[in-house]
mmCIF file of C-alpha atoms in Angstrom:
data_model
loop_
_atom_site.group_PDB
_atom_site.id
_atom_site.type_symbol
_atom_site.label_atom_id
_atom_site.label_comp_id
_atom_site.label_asym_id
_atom_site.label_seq_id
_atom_site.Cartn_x
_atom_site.Cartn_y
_atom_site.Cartn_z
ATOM 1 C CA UNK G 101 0.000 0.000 0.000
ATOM 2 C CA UNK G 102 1.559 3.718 -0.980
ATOM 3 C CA UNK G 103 2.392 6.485 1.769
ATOM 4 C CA UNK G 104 0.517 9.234 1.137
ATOM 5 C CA UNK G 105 2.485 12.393 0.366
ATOM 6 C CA UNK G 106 0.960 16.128 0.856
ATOM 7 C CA UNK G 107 3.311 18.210 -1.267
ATOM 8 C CA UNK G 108 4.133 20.792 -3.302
ATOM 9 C CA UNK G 109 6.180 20.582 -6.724
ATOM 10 C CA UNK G 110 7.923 24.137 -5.853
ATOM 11 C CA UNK G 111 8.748 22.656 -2.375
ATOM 12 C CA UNK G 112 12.546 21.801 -2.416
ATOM 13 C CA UNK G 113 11.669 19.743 1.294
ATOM 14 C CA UNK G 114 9.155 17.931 -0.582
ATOM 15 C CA UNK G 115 10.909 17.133 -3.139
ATOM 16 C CA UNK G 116 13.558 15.529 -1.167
ATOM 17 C CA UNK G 117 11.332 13.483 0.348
ATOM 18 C CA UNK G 118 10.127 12.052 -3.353
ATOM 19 C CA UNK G 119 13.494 11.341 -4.775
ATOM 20 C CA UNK G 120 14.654 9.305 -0.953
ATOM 21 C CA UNK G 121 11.578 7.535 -2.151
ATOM 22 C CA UNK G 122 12.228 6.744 -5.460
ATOM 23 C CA UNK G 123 16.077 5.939 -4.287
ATOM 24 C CA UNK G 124 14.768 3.129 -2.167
ATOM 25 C CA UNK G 125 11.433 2.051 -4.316
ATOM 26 C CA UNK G 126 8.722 3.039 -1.804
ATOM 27 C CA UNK G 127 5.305 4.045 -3.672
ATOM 28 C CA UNK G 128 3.945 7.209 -2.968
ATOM 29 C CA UNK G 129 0.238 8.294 -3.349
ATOM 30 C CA UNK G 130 0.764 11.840 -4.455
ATOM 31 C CA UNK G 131 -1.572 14.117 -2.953
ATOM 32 C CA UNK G 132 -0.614 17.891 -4.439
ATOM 33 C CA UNK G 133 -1.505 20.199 -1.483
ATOM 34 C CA UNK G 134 -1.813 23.824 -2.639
ATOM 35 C CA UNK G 135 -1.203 26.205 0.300
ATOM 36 C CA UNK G 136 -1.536 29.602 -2.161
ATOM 37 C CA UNK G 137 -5.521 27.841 -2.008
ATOM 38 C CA UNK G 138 -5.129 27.551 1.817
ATOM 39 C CA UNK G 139 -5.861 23.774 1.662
ATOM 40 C CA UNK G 140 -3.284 22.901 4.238
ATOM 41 C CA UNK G 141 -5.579 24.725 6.863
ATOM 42 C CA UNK G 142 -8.735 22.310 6.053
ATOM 43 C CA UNK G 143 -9.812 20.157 9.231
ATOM 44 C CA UNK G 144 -8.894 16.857 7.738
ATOM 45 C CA UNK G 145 -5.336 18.265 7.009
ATOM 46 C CA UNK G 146 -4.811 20.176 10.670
ATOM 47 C CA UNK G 147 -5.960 16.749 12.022
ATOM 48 C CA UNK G 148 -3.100 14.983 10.644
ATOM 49 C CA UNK G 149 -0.396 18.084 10.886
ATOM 50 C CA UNK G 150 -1.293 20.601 13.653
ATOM 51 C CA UNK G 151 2.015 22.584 12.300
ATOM 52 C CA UNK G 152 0.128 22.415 8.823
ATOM 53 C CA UNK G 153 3.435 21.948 6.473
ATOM 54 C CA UNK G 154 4.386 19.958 3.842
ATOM 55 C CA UNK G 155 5.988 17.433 3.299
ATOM 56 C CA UNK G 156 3.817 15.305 5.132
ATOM 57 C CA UNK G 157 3.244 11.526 4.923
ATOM 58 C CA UNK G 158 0.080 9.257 6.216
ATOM 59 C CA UNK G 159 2.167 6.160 6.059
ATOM 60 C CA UNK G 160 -1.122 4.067 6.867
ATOM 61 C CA UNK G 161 -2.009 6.138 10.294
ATOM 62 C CA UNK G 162 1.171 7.023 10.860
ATOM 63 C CA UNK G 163 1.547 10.764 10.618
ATOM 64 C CA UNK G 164 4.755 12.643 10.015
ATOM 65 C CA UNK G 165 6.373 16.331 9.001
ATOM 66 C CA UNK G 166 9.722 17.565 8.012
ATOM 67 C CA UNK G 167 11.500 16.510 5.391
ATOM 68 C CA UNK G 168 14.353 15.795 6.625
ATOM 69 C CA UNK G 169 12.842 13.088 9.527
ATOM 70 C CA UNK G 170 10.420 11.865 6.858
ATOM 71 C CA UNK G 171 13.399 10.857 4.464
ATOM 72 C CA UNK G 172 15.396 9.654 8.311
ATOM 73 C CA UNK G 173 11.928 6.890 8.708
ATOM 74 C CA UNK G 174 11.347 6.195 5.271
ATOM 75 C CA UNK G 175 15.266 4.851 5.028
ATOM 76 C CA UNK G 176 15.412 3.556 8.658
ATOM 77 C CA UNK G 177 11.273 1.523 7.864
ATOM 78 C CA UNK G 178 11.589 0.235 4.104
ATOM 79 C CA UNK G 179 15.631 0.599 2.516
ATOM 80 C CA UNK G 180 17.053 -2.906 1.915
ATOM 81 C CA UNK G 181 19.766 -1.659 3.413
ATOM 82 C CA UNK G 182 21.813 1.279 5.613
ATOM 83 C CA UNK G 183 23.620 2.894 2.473
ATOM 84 C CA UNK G 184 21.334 6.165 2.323
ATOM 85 C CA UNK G 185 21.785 6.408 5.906
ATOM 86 C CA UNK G 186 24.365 4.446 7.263
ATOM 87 C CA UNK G 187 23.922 3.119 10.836
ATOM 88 C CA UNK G 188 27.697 3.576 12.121
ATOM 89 C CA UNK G 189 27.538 5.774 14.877
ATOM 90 C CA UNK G 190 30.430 8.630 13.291
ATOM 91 C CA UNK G 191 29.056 8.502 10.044
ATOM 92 C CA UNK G 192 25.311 8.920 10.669
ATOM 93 C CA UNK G 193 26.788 11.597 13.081
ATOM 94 C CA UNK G 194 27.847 13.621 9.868
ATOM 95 C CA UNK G 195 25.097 12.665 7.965
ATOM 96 C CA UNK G 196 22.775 14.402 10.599
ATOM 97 C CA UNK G 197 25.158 17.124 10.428
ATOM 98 C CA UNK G 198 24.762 18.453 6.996
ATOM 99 C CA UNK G 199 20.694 17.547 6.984
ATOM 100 C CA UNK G 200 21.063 19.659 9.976
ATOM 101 C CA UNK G 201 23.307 22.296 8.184
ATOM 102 C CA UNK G 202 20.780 21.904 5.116
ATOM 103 C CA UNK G 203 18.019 22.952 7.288
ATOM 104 C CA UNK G 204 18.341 25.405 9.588
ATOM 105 C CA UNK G 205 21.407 27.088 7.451
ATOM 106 C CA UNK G 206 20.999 26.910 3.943
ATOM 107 C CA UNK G 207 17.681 26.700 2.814
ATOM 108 C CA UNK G 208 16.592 29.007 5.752
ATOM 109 C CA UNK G 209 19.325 31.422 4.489
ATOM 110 C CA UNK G 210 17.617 30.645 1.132
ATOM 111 C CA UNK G 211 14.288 31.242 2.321
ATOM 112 C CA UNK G 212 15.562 34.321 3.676
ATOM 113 C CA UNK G 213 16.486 35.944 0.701
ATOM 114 C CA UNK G 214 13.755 34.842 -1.803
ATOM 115 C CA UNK G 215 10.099 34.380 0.429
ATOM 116 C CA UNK G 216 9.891 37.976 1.957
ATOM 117 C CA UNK G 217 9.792 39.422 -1.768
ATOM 118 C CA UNK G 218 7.898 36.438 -2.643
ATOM 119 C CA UNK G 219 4.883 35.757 -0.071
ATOM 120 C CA UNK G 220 5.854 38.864 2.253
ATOM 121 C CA UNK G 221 5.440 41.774 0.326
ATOM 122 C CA UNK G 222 9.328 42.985 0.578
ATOM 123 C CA UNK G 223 9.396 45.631 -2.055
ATOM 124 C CA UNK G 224 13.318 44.569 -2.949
ATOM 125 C CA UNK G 225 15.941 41.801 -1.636
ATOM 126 C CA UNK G 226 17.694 42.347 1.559
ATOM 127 C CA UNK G 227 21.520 42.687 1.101
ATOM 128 C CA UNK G 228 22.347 41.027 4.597
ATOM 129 C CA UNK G 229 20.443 38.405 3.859
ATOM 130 C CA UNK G 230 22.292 37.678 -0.060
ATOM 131 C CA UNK G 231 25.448 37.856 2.136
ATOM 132 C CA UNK G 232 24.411 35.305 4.637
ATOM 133 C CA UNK G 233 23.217 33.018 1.948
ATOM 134 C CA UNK G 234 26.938 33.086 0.195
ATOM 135 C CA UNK G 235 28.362 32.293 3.566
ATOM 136 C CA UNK G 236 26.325 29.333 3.598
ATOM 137 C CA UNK G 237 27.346 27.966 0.210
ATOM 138 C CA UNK G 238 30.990 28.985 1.326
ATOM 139 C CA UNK G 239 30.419 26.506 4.091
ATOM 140 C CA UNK G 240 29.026 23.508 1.698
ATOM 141 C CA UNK G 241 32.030 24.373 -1.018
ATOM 142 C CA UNK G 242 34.110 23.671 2.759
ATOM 143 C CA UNK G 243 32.388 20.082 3.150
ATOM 144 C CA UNK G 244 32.823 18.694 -0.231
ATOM 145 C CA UNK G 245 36.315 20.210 -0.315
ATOM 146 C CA UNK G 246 36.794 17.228 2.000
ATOM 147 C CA UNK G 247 34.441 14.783 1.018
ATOM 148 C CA UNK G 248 33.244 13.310 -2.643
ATOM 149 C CA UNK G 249 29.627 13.901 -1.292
ATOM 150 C CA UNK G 250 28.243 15.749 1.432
ATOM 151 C CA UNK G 251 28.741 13.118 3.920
ATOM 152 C CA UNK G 252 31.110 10.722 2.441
ATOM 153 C CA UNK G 253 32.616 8.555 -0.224
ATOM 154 C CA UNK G 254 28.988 7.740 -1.324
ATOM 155 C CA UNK G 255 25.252 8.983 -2.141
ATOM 156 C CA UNK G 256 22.966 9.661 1.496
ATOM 157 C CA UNK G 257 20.193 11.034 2.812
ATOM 158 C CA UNK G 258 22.446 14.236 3.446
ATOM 159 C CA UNK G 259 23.150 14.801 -0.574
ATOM 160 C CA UNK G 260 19.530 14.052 -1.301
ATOM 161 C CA UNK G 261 18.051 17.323 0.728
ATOM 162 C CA UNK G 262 20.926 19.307 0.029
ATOM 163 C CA UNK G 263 20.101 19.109 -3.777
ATOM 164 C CA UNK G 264 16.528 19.477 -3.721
ATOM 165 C CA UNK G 265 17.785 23.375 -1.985
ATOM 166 C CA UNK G 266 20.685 23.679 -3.981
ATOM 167 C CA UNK G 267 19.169 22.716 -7.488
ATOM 168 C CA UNK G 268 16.889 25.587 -6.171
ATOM 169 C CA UNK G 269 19.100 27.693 -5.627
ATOM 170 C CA UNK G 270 20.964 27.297 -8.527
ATOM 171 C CA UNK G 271 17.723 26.995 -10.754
ATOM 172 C CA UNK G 272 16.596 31.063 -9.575
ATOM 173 C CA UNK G 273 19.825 32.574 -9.679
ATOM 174 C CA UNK G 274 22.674 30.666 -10.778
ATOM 175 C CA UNK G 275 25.368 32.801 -9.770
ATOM 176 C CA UNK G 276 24.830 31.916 -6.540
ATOM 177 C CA UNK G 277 27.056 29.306 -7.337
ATOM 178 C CA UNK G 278 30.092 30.974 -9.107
ATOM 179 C CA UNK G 279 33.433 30.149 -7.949
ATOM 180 C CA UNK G 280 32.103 26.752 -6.017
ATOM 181 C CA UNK G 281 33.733 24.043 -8.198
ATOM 182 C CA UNK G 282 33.647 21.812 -5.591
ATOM 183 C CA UNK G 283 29.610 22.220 -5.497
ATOM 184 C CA UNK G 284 29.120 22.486 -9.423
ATOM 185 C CA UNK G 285 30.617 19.158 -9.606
ATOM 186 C CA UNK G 286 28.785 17.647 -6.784
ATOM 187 C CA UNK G 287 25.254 19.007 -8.246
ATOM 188 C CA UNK G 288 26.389 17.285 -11.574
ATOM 189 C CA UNK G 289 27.737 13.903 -10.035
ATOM 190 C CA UNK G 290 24.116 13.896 -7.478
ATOM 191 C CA UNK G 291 22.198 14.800 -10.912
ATOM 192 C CA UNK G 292 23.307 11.291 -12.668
ATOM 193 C CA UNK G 293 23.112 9.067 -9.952
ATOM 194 C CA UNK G 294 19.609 10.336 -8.657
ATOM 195 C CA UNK G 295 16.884 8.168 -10.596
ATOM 196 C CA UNK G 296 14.014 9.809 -12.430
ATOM 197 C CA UNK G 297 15.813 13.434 -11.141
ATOM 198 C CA UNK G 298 13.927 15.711 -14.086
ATOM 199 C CA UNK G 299 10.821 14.593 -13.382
ATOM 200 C CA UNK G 300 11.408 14.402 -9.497
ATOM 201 C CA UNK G 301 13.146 17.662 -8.830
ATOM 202 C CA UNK G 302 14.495 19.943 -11.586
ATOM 203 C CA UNK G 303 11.075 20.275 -12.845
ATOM 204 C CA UNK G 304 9.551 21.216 -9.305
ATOM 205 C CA UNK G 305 13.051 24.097 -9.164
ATOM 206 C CA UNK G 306 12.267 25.338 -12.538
ATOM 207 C CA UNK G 307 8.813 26.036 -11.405
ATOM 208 C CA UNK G 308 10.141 28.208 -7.591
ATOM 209 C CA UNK G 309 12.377 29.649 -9.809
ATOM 210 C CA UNK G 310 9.920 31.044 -12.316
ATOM 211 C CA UNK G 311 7.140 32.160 -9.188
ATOM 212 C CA UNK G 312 10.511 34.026 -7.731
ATOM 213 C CA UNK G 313 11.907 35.630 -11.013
ATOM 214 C CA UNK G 314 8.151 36.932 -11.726
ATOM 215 C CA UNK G 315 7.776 38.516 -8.363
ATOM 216 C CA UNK G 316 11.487 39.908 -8.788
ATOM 217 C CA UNK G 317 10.589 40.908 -12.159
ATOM 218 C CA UNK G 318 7.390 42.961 -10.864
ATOM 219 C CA UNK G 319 9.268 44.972 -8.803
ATOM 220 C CA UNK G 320 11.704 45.768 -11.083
ATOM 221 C CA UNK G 321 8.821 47.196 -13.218
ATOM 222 C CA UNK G 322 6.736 49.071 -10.711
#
């Protein structure tokens, strides 16, 4: 029987959480969830996620949020084995590290930069907040300076949510990522290896990316 999935293609959490699944052949029953239309503050949905967010999975009366944990339970409950998340207590240690880093530093620096124009009614971007954002990417350009992948010698949960935000990032303005070689090639390398990755996640970025350039666009005009 599929987990249910609320989601949003724009979503880069969401997304995540559809190509973990696809890594480690789990079904999903896709349930689009548009918040623009308010849907994620119906009854039935509150009931499910008080924190009304998406991701969210209904993994047959099991109900969980964030991306990042939903990708953790999905690995831990259905992979064959530990390779996404590996069980050894130092390297799940830096796996949790860089979802950790992915979360509250990146793609909140991210969402820093890009929602306030977008949903908030900022009238331009905020300069401390493009600053911040490069010192995040700094740090990630750090880790794989290190590392082949974010966490390692080999694919994880870790590279999986830091592409769905940095294919975002990269997919609105893509000189975010100028002079990070180490990242360009990661992207690339995490691009091939990912299964169905179009269809999964660059079509969901392409589609923030165009809602963010029109806003940005409209202000430029007015």
């Amino acid at each position: 029987m599929p987990i249910d999935l609320y989601y949003m293609d724009v979503s880069a959490p969401c997304r995540a959480v559809m190509m973990t699944a696809k890594l480690i052949g789990v079904e999903l029953n896709m349930k689009m969830t548009n918040l623009m239309a308010g849907e994620h503050m119906k009854p039935e949905f509150l009931a499910i996620n008080p924190q009304h967010n998406v991701p969210t999975v209904d993994d047959k009366g099991f109900y969980l949020n964030e991306s990042r944990a939903i990708c953790a339970y999905l690995i831990n409950q259905y992979a064959k084995d530990d390779t996404l998340y590996p069980k050894e207590p130092k390297v799940r240690a830096l796996v949790d590290q860089r979802l950790y880093f992915d979360m509250g530093v990146l793609y909140q620096k991210f969402g820093l930069v890009y929602y306030p124009v977008i949903m908030g009614g900022a009238t331009k971007l905020s300069e401390s907040a493009i600053k911040d954002l490069a010192g995040a990417i700094d740090f990630l350009e750090t880790f794989l300076s290190k590392t082949t992948y974010a966490a390692g010698d080999h694919l994880t949960i870790a590279d999986v949510a830091l592409v769905a935000s940095v294919s975002t990032i990269e997919a609105v303005d893509k000189t975010h990522l100028d002079n990070h070689p180490k990242i360009q090639k990661w992207l690339e390398t995490c691009k091939a290896e990912i299964p169905d990755y179009q269809e999964l996640n660059q079509k969901g970025a392409d589609m923030f990316a165009k809602w963010a350039q029109g806003a940005l666009a409209k202000l430029e005009s007015a």
